[in-house]
Amino acid sequence: MDLVYVSERKLYGRLGMRPSTVQQGLQASLKVPPLIEVSGNKSWESAAEPIAAHALVQKAQRTIERRFAPVPFTTHNLKANQWISFDVDMAQVAVHEDSGVPPEDVALFVGHVPAGAAGQPRDLGLMLCGSVQHLRTQVCAQGRMGSDTTWLHELILEVERREESGLNVIPEFLNDLMPHSRSEVLVEDAALGVHGWIHRKYPPSTRGRLRGHAIVLMDIDHPRWAHRLVVASPLYVQAVHEPASQPRKRTFPRFSRRSRTP
């Protein structure tokens, strides 16, 4: 599986993992890849060699499963700071603040589970929000994040800034993170609006299957909204190249044939 997004600071800070050190007593500083400058009419250029190795992510996966018991993002009544896992087809975009200018600084991953699937009584959306500095692959630049989304844009970057400074707890009330508070309805409306336009612009046929772990920011699940939306901050995202249903469909017939072989 290919690494699409990795937040080393989040892995080290959240999991208590220590960065590797250089031999001969010199301690290595944690490297962060440079911000890739993009605009709405430019494609992503080749990034430097990934800093976070697959071995680091594999160790993080084992630690998360052992210490934090993450639940699927489809679980009901998720709370801020809760650990979730995801394995779903998602669209990937990069955006900048509504009234700002390129380069794009926020990376978004958007997925959808239709009503009736995975025990969901109504449509369920997933939106992962992070910094473009943690991207490890090409992502389409989409320009403005959208009208009335400045608070949400700043919230995403503030969570990243806190992680960089070692603050690894997300307050129960997200307004506590920002100097200018917004009502719950306006915050939820902005998140639903961003998820909605990406979901509409990138139909399921254009998405790729992504898997990883994330930390919940919001679980928007009120009767006033047409569907439920989980907003989370990803630790890492991996691209899975085989269809999700492939192993289950093919494995059982193979075992059945082998069991009858003399």
PDB file of C-alpha atoms in Angstrom:
ATOM      1  CA  MET A   1       0.000   0.000   0.000  1.00  0.00           C
ATOM      2  CA  ASP A   2       1.212   3.529  -0.840  1.00  0.00           C
ATOM      3  CA  LEU A   3       1.373   6.303   1.740  1.00  0.00           C
ATOM      4  CA  VAL A   4      -0.806   9.229   0.694  1.00  0.00           C
ATOM      5  CA  TYR A   5      -0.658  11.349   3.861  1.00  0.00           C
ATOM      6  CA  VAL A   6       1.429  11.040   7.032  1.00  0.00           C
ATOM      7  CA  SER A   7       1.566  13.423  10.001  1.00  0.00           C
ATOM      8  CA  GLU A   8       4.785  12.505  11.812  1.00  0.00           C
ATOM      9  CA  ARG A   9       4.168  14.973  14.629  1.00  0.00           C
ATOM     10  CA  LYS A  10       0.783  13.431  15.286  1.00  0.00           C
ATOM     11  CA  LEU A  11       2.236   9.937  15.310  1.00  0.00           C
ATOM     12  CA  TYR A  12       5.044  10.865  17.687  1.00  0.00           C
ATOM     13  CA  GLY A  13       2.917  13.090  19.924  1.00  0.00           C
ATOM     14  CA  ARG A  14      -0.234  11.009  20.113  1.00  0.00           C
ATOM     15  CA  LEU A  15       1.497   7.656  20.436  1.00  0.00           C
ATOM     16  CA  GLY A  16       4.475   8.658  22.552  1.00  0.00           C
ATOM     17  CA  MET A  17       6.813   7.372  19.862  1.00  0.00           C
ATOM     18  CA  ARG A  18      10.275   8.950  19.782  1.00  0.00           C
ATOM     19  CA  PRO A  19      11.838  10.235  16.543  1.00  0.00           C
ATOM     20  CA  SER A  20      14.807   8.270  15.308  1.00  0.00           C
ATOM     21  CA  THR A  21      18.298   9.539  16.128  1.00  0.00           C
ATOM     22  CA  VAL A  22      21.443   9.720  14.088  1.00  0.00           C
ATOM     23  CA  GLN A  23      24.436   7.649  15.165  1.00  0.00           C
ATOM     24  CA  GLN A  24      27.523   9.146  16.840  1.00  0.00           C
ATOM     25  CA  GLY A  25      25.429  10.940  19.402  1.00  0.00           C
ATOM     26  CA  LEU A  26      23.865  13.494  17.081  1.00  0.00           C
ATOM     27  CA  GLN A  27      20.118  13.765  17.497  1.00  0.00           C
ATOM     28  CA  ALA A  28      18.197  14.189  14.278  1.00  0.00           C
ATOM     29  CA  SER A  29      15.561  16.884  14.065  1.00  0.00           C
ATOM     30  CA  LEU A  30      12.122  15.903  12.838  1.00  0.00           C
ATOM     31  CA  LYS A  31      11.893  16.772   9.175  1.00  0.00           C
ATOM     32  CA  VAL A  32       8.761  18.201   7.642  1.00  0.00           C
ATOM     33  CA  PRO A  33       8.516  18.281   3.847  1.00  0.00           C
ATOM     34  CA  PRO A  34       8.327  21.778   2.327  1.00  0.00           C
ATOM     35  CA  LEU A  35       4.959  23.250   1.459  1.00  0.00           C
ATOM     36  CA  ILE A  36       4.216  22.429  -2.159  1.00  0.00           C
ATOM     37  CA  GLU A  37       2.994  25.540  -3.938  1.00  0.00           C
ATOM     38  CA  VAL A  38       0.000  24.922  -6.131  1.00  0.00           C
ATOM     39  CA  SER A  39      -2.831  26.912  -7.627  1.00  0.00           C
ATOM     40  CA  GLY A  40      -6.113  26.143  -9.274  1.00  0.00           C
ATOM     41  CA  ASN A  41      -4.513  25.897 -12.726  1.00  0.00           C
ATOM     42  CA  LYS A  42      -1.310  24.095 -11.740  1.00  0.00           C
ATOM     43  CA  SER A  43      -0.729  20.429 -11.123  1.00  0.00           C
ATOM     44  CA  TRP A  44       1.159  19.116  -8.128  1.00  0.00           C
ATOM     45  CA  GLU A  45       4.883  18.853  -8.704  1.00  0.00           C
ATOM     46  CA  SER A  46       6.941  15.918  -7.538  1.00  0.00           C
ATOM     47  CA  ALA A  47       7.556  16.021  -3.787  1.00  0.00           C
ATOM     48  CA  ALA A  48      10.734  14.990  -2.080  1.00  0.00           C
ATOM     49  CA  GLU A  49      11.278  11.411  -0.967  1.00  0.00           C
ATOM     50  CA  PRO A  50       8.748  10.586   1.790  1.00  0.00           C
ATOM     51  CA  ILE A  51      10.081  11.288   5.266  1.00  0.00           C
ATOM     52  CA  ALA A  52       7.857   8.848   7.182  1.00  0.00           C
ATOM     53  CA  ALA A  53       8.831   5.274   6.387  1.00  0.00           C
ATOM     54  CA  HIS A  54       6.291   2.471   5.997  1.00  0.00           C
ATOM     55  CA  ALA A  55       7.882   0.884   9.044  1.00  0.00           C
ATOM     56  CA  LEU A  56       6.894   3.904  11.151  1.00  0.00           C
ATOM     57  CA  VAL A  57       3.273   3.681  10.011  1.00  0.00           C
ATOM     58  CA  GLN A  58       3.172  -0.067  10.593  1.00  0.00           C
ATOM     59  CA  LYS A  59       4.451   0.432  14.138  1.00  0.00           C
ATOM     60  CA  ALA A  60       1.866   3.164  14.653  1.00  0.00           C
ATOM     61  CA  GLN A  61      -0.909   0.853  13.455  1.00  0.00           C
ATOM     62  CA  ARG A  62       0.033  -1.793  16.024  1.00  0.00           C
ATOM     63  CA  THR A  63       0.285   0.793  18.792  1.00  0.00           C
ATOM     64  CA  ILE A  64      -3.080   2.347  17.980  1.00  0.00           C
ATOM     65  CA  GLU A  65      -4.883  -0.985  17.881  1.00  0.00           C
ATOM     66  CA  ARG A  66      -3.273  -2.132  21.140  1.00  0.00           C
ATOM     67  CA  ARG A  67      -3.596   1.044  23.223  1.00  0.00           C
ATOM     68  CA  PHE A  68      -6.575   2.985  21.909  1.00  0.00           C
ATOM     69  CA  ALA A  69      -9.074   0.446  20.505  1.00  0.00           C
ATOM     70  CA  PRO A  70     -10.164   2.588  17.516  1.00  0.00           C
ATOM     71  CA  VAL A  71     -13.696   2.128  16.223  1.00  0.00           C
ATOM     72  CA  PRO A  72     -14.924   2.313  12.610  1.00  0.00           C
ATOM     73  CA  PHE A  73     -15.907   5.821  11.539  1.00  0.00           C
ATOM     74  CA  THR A  74     -19.412   4.465  10.932  1.00  0.00           C
ATOM     75  CA  THR A  75     -19.863   4.018  14.712  1.00  0.00           C
ATOM     76  CA  HIS A  76     -22.640   6.191  16.145  1.00  0.00           C
ATOM     77  CA  ASN A  77     -22.197   9.004  18.703  1.00  0.00           C
ATOM     78  CA  LEU A  78     -18.496   9.632  18.168  1.00  0.00           C
ATOM     79  CA  LYS A  79     -16.801  12.139  20.484  1.00  0.00           C
ATOM     80  CA  ALA A  80     -14.023  14.674  19.931  1.00  0.00           C
ATOM     81  CA  ASN A  81     -10.571  13.071  20.407  1.00  0.00           C
ATOM     82  CA  GLN A  82     -11.950   9.575  19.751  1.00  0.00           C
ATOM     83  CA  TRP A  83      -9.825   7.274  17.588  1.00  0.00           C
ATOM     84  CA  ILE A  84     -11.426   5.962  14.409  1.00  0.00           C
ATOM     85  CA  SER A  85     -10.398   3.747  11.524  1.00  0.00           C
ATOM     86  CA  PHE A  86     -11.549   4.145   7.931  1.00  0.00           C
ATOM     87  CA  ASP A  87     -11.440   2.049   4.769  1.00  0.00           C
ATOM     88  CA  VAL A  88     -13.541   3.696   2.089  1.00  0.00           C
ATOM     89  CA  ASP A  89     -13.392   5.214  -1.408  1.00  0.00           C
ATOM     90  CA  MET A  90     -12.473   8.893  -1.102  1.00  0.00           C
ATOM     91  CA  ALA A  91     -11.838  11.986  -3.228  1.00  0.00           C
ATOM     92  CA  GLN A  92      -8.682  14.008  -2.527  1.00  0.00           C
ATOM     93  CA  VAL A  93      -8.359  17.795  -2.955  1.00  0.00           C
ATOM     94  CA  ALA A  94      -6.306  20.748  -1.712  1.00  0.00           C
ATOM     95  CA  VAL A  95      -7.854  24.149  -0.951  1.00  0.00           C
ATOM     96  CA  HIS A  96      -7.009  27.581   0.419  1.00  0.00           C
ATOM     97  CA  GLU A  97      -8.954  30.030   2.556  1.00  0.00           C
ATOM     98  CA  ASP A  98     -12.063  31.548   0.995  1.00  0.00           C
ATOM     99  CA  SER A  99     -10.753  35.116   0.716  1.00  0.00           C
ATOM    100  CA  GLY A 100      -7.106  34.104   0.396  1.00  0.00           C
ATOM    101  CA  VAL A 101      -4.868  33.257  -2.538  1.00  0.00           C
ATOM    102  CA  PRO A 102      -2.827  30.194  -3.503  1.00  0.00           C
ATOM    103  CA  PRO A 103      -0.884  28.196  -2.504  1.00  0.00           C
ATOM    104  CA  GLU A 104      -3.431  25.731  -1.196  1.00  0.00           C
ATOM    105  CA  ASP A 105      -2.661  24.859   2.419  1.00  0.00           C
ATOM    106  CA  VAL A 106      -5.440  22.476   3.511  1.00  0.00           C
ATOM    107  CA  ALA A 107      -5.749  18.860   2.340  1.00  0.00           C
ATOM    108  CA  LEU A 108      -9.221  17.291   2.331  1.00  0.00           C
ATOM    109  CA  PHE A 109     -10.299  13.670   1.856  1.00  0.00           C
ATOM    110  CA  VAL A 110     -14.011  13.082   1.293  1.00  0.00           C
ATOM    111  CA  GLY A 111     -15.917   9.777   1.409  1.00  0.00           C
ATOM    112  CA  HIS A 112     -19.534   8.632   1.547  1.00  0.00           C
ATOM    113  CA  VAL A 113     -21.509   5.649   2.837  1.00  0.00           C
ATOM    114  CA  PRO A 114     -25.091   5.422   1.489  1.00  0.00           C
ATOM    115  CA  ALA A 115     -28.050   4.803   3.756  1.00  0.00           C
ATOM    116  CA  GLY A 116     -28.593   1.104   4.401  1.00  0.00           C
ATOM    117  CA  ALA A 117     -24.876   0.241   4.138  1.00  0.00           C
ATOM    118  CA  ALA A 118     -22.762  -0.586   7.204  1.00  0.00           C
ATOM    119  CA  GLY A 119     -25.824  -0.282   9.429  1.00  0.00           C
ATOM    120  CA  GLN A 120     -26.398   3.379   8.572  1.00  0.00           C
ATOM    121  CA  PRO A 121     -30.021   4.600   8.813  1.00  0.00           C
ATOM    122  CA  ARG A 122     -29.192   7.556   6.513  1.00  0.00           C
ATOM    123  CA  ASP A 123     -26.354   8.767   4.318  1.00  0.00           C
ATOM    124  CA  LEU A 124     -23.027   9.160   6.125  1.00  0.00           C
ATOM    125  CA  GLY A 125     -20.139  11.364   5.008  1.00  0.00           C
ATOM    126  CA  LEU A 126     -16.507  11.328   6.142  1.00  0.00           C
ATOM    127  CA  MET A 127     -14.228  14.361   5.732  1.00  0.00           C
ATOM    128  CA  LEU A 128     -10.582  14.168   6.787  1.00  0.00           C
ATOM    129  CA  CYS A 129      -8.899  17.569   7.199  1.00  0.00           C
ATOM    130  CA  GLY A 130      -5.164  18.225   7.442  1.00  0.00           C
ATOM    131  CA  SER A 131      -2.208  20.202   6.141  1.00  0.00           C
ATOM    132  CA  VAL A 132      -0.811  19.834   2.626  1.00  0.00           C
ATOM    133  CA  GLN A 133       2.649  19.603   4.209  1.00  0.00           C
ATOM    134  CA  HIS A 134       1.861  16.009   5.148  1.00  0.00           C
ATOM    135  CA  LEU A 135       0.837  14.894   1.657  1.00  0.00           C
ATOM    136  CA  ARG A 136       2.889  12.184  -0.049  1.00  0.00           C
ATOM    137  CA  THR A 137       1.128  12.068  -3.408  1.00  0.00           C
ATOM    138  CA  GLN A 138      -0.463  14.273  -6.036  1.00  0.00           C
ATOM    139  CA  VAL A 139      -3.764  15.877  -5.082  1.00  0.00           C
ATOM    140  CA  CYS A 140      -5.969  18.060  -7.253  1.00  0.00           C
ATOM    141  CA  ALA A 141      -5.868  21.770  -6.305  1.00  0.00           C
ATOM    142  CA  GLN A 142      -9.373  23.239  -6.056  1.00  0.00           C
ATOM    143  CA  GLY A 143      -8.712  26.863  -5.091  1.00  0.00           C
ATOM    144  CA  ARG A 144     -11.124  28.468  -2.620  1.00  0.00           C
ATOM    145  CA  MET A 145     -12.519  26.380   0.211  1.00  0.00           C
ATOM    146  CA  GLY A 146     -15.932  28.044  -0.171  1.00  0.00           C
ATOM    147  CA  SER A 147     -18.023  30.901   1.180  1.00  0.00           C
ATOM    148  CA  ASP A 148     -18.349  31.286   4.964  1.00  0.00           C
ATOM    149  CA  THR A 149     -15.683  28.642   5.620  1.00  0.00           C
ATOM    150  CA  THR A 150     -12.924  30.870   7.039  1.00  0.00           C
ATOM    151  CA  TRP A 151     -13.510  29.628  10.601  1.00  0.00           C
ATOM    152  CA  LEU A 152     -13.362  25.994   9.492  1.00  0.00           C
ATOM    153  CA  HIS A 153     -10.201  26.642   7.474  1.00  0.00           C
ATOM    154  CA  GLU A 154      -8.504  28.256  10.469  1.00  0.00           C
ATOM    155  CA  LEU A 155      -9.703  25.485  12.776  1.00  0.00           C
ATOM    156  CA  ILE A 156      -8.018  22.841  10.598  1.00  0.00           C
ATOM    157  CA  LEU A 157      -4.719  24.719  10.606  1.00  0.00           C
ATOM    158  CA  GLU A 158      -4.966  25.459  14.338  1.00  0.00           C
ATOM    159  CA  VAL A 159      -5.281  21.749  15.088  1.00  0.00           C
ATOM    160  CA  GLU A 160      -2.128  21.215  13.018  1.00  0.00           C
ATOM    161  CA  ARG A 161      -0.298  24.034  14.829  1.00  0.00           C
ATOM    162  CA  ARG A 162      -1.201  22.524  18.196  1.00  0.00           C
ATOM    163  CA  GLU A 163       0.113  19.145  17.124  1.00  0.00           C
ATOM    164  CA  GLU A 164       3.381  20.750  16.001  1.00  0.00           C
ATOM    165  CA  SER A 165       3.805  22.359  19.445  1.00  0.00           C
ATOM    166  CA  GLY A 166       3.008  19.142  21.318  1.00  0.00           C
ATOM    167  CA  LEU A 167      -0.630  19.870  22.277  1.00  0.00           C
ATOM    168  CA  ASN A 168      -2.341  16.608  21.376  1.00  0.00           C
ATOM    169  CA  VAL A 169      -5.804  17.073  22.901  1.00  0.00           C
ATOM    170  CA  ILE A 170      -8.747  18.522  20.983  1.00  0.00           C
ATOM    171  CA  PRO A 171     -11.176  20.432  23.250  1.00  0.00           C
ATOM    172  CA  GLU A 172     -14.725  19.115  23.488  1.00  0.00           C
ATOM    173  CA  PHE A 173     -15.973  22.492  22.248  1.00  0.00           C
ATOM    174  CA  LEU A 174     -14.083  23.529  19.117  1.00  0.00           C
ATOM    175  CA  ASN A 175     -14.851  27.195  19.767  1.00  0.00           C
ATOM    176  CA  ASP A 176     -12.286  26.967  22.584  1.00  0.00           C
ATOM    177  CA  LEU A 177      -9.565  26.675  19.925  1.00  0.00           C
ATOM    178  CA  MET A 178     -10.455  29.836  18.038  1.00  0.00           C
ATOM    179  CA  PRO A 179     -10.549  33.469  19.175  1.00  0.00           C
ATOM    180  CA  HIS A 180     -13.772  34.180  17.272  1.00  0.00           C
ATOM    181  CA  SER A 181     -16.507  31.762  18.284  1.00  0.00           C
ATOM    182  CA  ARG A 182     -19.168  30.592  15.887  1.00  0.00           C
ATOM    183  CA  SER A 183     -22.514  29.036  16.627  1.00  0.00           C
ATOM    184  CA  GLU A 184     -22.751  25.267  16.385  1.00  0.00           C
ATOM    185  CA  VAL A 185     -25.168  25.537  13.457  1.00  0.00           C
ATOM    186  CA  LEU A 186     -22.797  27.759  11.429  1.00  0.00           C
ATOM    187  CA  VAL A 187     -19.838  25.488  12.129  1.00  0.00           C
ATOM    188  CA  GLU A 188     -21.746  22.383  11.084  1.00  0.00           C
ATOM    189  CA  ASP A 189     -23.235  24.123   8.053  1.00  0.00           C
ATOM    190  CA  ALA A 190     -19.754  25.092   6.806  1.00  0.00           C
ATOM    191  CA  ALA A 191     -18.437  21.533   7.182  1.00  0.00           C
ATOM    192  CA  LEU A 192     -21.458  20.036   5.453  1.00  0.00           C
ATOM    193  CA  GLY A 193     -21.179  22.578   2.635  1.00  0.00           C
ATOM    194  CA  VAL A 194     -17.512  21.770   1.940  1.00  0.00           C
ATOM    195  CA  HIS A 195     -18.163  18.038   2.027  1.00  0.00           C
ATOM    196  CA  GLY A 196     -21.177  18.481  -0.233  1.00  0.00           C
ATOM    197  CA  TRP A 197     -19.476  20.270  -3.118  1.00  0.00           C
ATOM    198  CA  ILE A 198     -16.504  17.898  -3.139  1.00  0.00           C
ATOM    199  CA  HIS A 199     -18.865  14.919  -3.005  1.00  0.00           C
ATOM    200  CA  ARG A 200     -20.840  16.273  -5.954  1.00  0.00           C
ATOM    201  CA  LYS A 201     -17.801  17.237  -8.018  1.00  0.00           C
ATOM    202  CA  TYR A 202     -16.029  13.898  -7.580  1.00  0.00           C
ATOM    203  CA  PRO A 203     -18.448  10.982  -8.123  1.00  0.00           C
ATOM    204  CA  PRO A 204     -17.603   7.496  -6.794  1.00  0.00           C
ATOM    205  CA  SER A 205     -16.126   6.432 -10.146  1.00  0.00           C
ATOM    206  CA  THR A 206     -13.302   8.996  -9.761  1.00  0.00           C
ATOM    207  CA  ARG A 207     -12.259   8.050  -6.212  1.00  0.00           C
ATOM    208  CA  GLY A 208      -9.688   5.692  -4.811  1.00  0.00           C
ATOM    209  CA  ARG A 209      -9.858   3.377  -1.835  1.00  0.00           C
ATOM    210  CA  LEU A 210      -8.094   4.837   1.212  1.00  0.00           C
ATOM    211  CA  ARG A 211      -7.401   3.360   4.641  1.00  0.00           C
ATOM    212  CA  GLY A 212      -5.974   4.696   7.903  1.00  0.00           C
ATOM    213  CA  HIS A 213      -6.584   6.104  11.383  1.00  0.00           C
ATOM    214  CA  ALA A 214      -7.812   9.536  12.427  1.00  0.00           C
ATOM    215  CA  ILE A 215      -8.921  11.598  15.440  1.00  0.00           C
ATOM    216  CA  VAL A 216     -12.528  12.867  15.559  1.00  0.00           C
ATOM    217  CA  LEU A 217     -13.139  16.614  15.426  1.00  0.00           C
ATOM    218  CA  MET A 218     -16.935  16.566  14.977  1.00  0.00           C
ATOM    219  CA  ASP A 219     -19.735  14.056  14.587  1.00  0.00           C
ATOM    220  CA  ILE A 220     -22.504  16.100  12.966  1.00  0.00           C
ATOM    221  CA  ASP A 221     -25.609  14.020  13.460  1.00  0.00           C
ATOM    222  CA  HIS A 222     -28.726  16.130  14.005  1.00  0.00           C
ATOM    223  CA  PRO A 223     -32.220  15.784  12.503  1.00  0.00           C
ATOM    224  CA  ARG A 224     -31.916  19.250  10.933  1.00  0.00           C
ATOM    225  CA  TRP A 225     -29.321  17.931   8.462  1.00  0.00           C
ATOM    226  CA  ALA A 226     -30.123  15.636   5.558  1.00  0.00           C
ATOM    227  CA  HIS A 227     -27.214  13.331   6.350  1.00  0.00           C
ATOM    228  CA  ARG A 228     -24.629  12.648   9.050  1.00  0.00           C
ATOM    229  CA  LEU A 229     -21.024  13.842   8.688  1.00  0.00           C
ATOM    230  CA  VAL A 230     -17.908  12.793  10.592  1.00  0.00           C
ATOM    231  CA  VAL A 231     -15.067  15.351  10.448  1.00  0.00           C
ATOM    232  CA  ALA A 232     -11.651  14.095  11.591  1.00  0.00           C
ATOM    233  CA  SER A 233      -7.925  14.852  11.593  1.00  0.00           C
ATOM    234  CA  PRO A 234      -5.929  12.041   9.928  1.00  0.00           C
ATOM    235  CA  LEU A 235      -2.747  10.540  11.359  1.00  0.00           C
ATOM    236  CA  TYR A 236      -1.981   8.743   8.128  1.00  0.00           C
ATOM    237  CA  VAL A 237      -3.749   7.715   4.921  1.00  0.00           C
ATOM    238  CA  GLN A 238      -2.801   4.728   2.743  1.00  0.00           C
ATOM    239  CA  ALA A 239      -3.954   3.949  -0.790  1.00  0.00           C
ATOM    240  CA  VAL A 240      -5.323   0.417  -1.224  1.00  0.00           C
ATOM    241  CA  HIS A 241      -5.169  -0.808  -4.801  1.00  0.00           C
ATOM    242  CA  GLU A 242      -7.381  -3.903  -4.680  1.00  0.00           C
ATOM    243  CA  PRO A 243     -11.192  -3.643  -4.444  1.00  0.00           C
ATOM    244  CA  ALA A 244     -12.569  -3.927  -0.921  1.00  0.00           C
ATOM    245  CA  SER A 245     -14.764  -6.906  -1.823  1.00  0.00           C
ATOM    246  CA  GLN A 246     -12.075  -8.885  -3.685  1.00  0.00           C
ATOM    247  CA  PRO A 247     -10.543 -10.950  -0.828  1.00  0.00           C
ATOM    248  CA  ARG A 248     -13.853 -12.116   0.595  1.00  0.00           C
ATOM    249  CA  LYS A 249     -15.287 -13.149  -2.776  1.00  0.00           C
ATOM    250  CA  ARG A 250     -12.258 -15.097  -3.964  1.00  0.00           C
ATOM    251  CA  THR A 251     -10.883 -16.662  -0.802  1.00  0.00           C
ATOM    252  CA  PHE A 252     -13.678 -19.080   0.105  1.00  0.00           C
ATOM    253  CA  PRO A 253     -13.892 -20.900  -3.280  1.00  0.00           C
ATOM    254  CA  ARG A 254     -10.109 -21.387  -3.286  1.00  0.00           C
ATOM    255  CA  PHE A 255     -10.107 -22.940   0.178  1.00  0.00           C
ATOM    256  CA  SER A 256     -13.033 -25.148  -0.799  1.00  0.00           C
ATOM    257  CA  ARG A 257     -11.225 -26.541  -3.845  1.00  0.00           C
ATOM    258  CA  ARG A 258      -8.017 -27.158  -1.948  1.00  0.00           C
ATOM    259  CA  SER A 259      -9.791 -29.070   0.821  1.00  0.00           C
ATOM    260  CA  ARG A 260     -10.940 -31.696  -1.720  1.00  0.00           C
ATOM    261  CA  THR A 261      -7.474 -32.203  -3.204  1.00  0.00           C
ATOM    262  CA  PRO A 262      -6.031 -35.647  -2.225  1.00  0.00           C
TER     263      PRO A 262
END
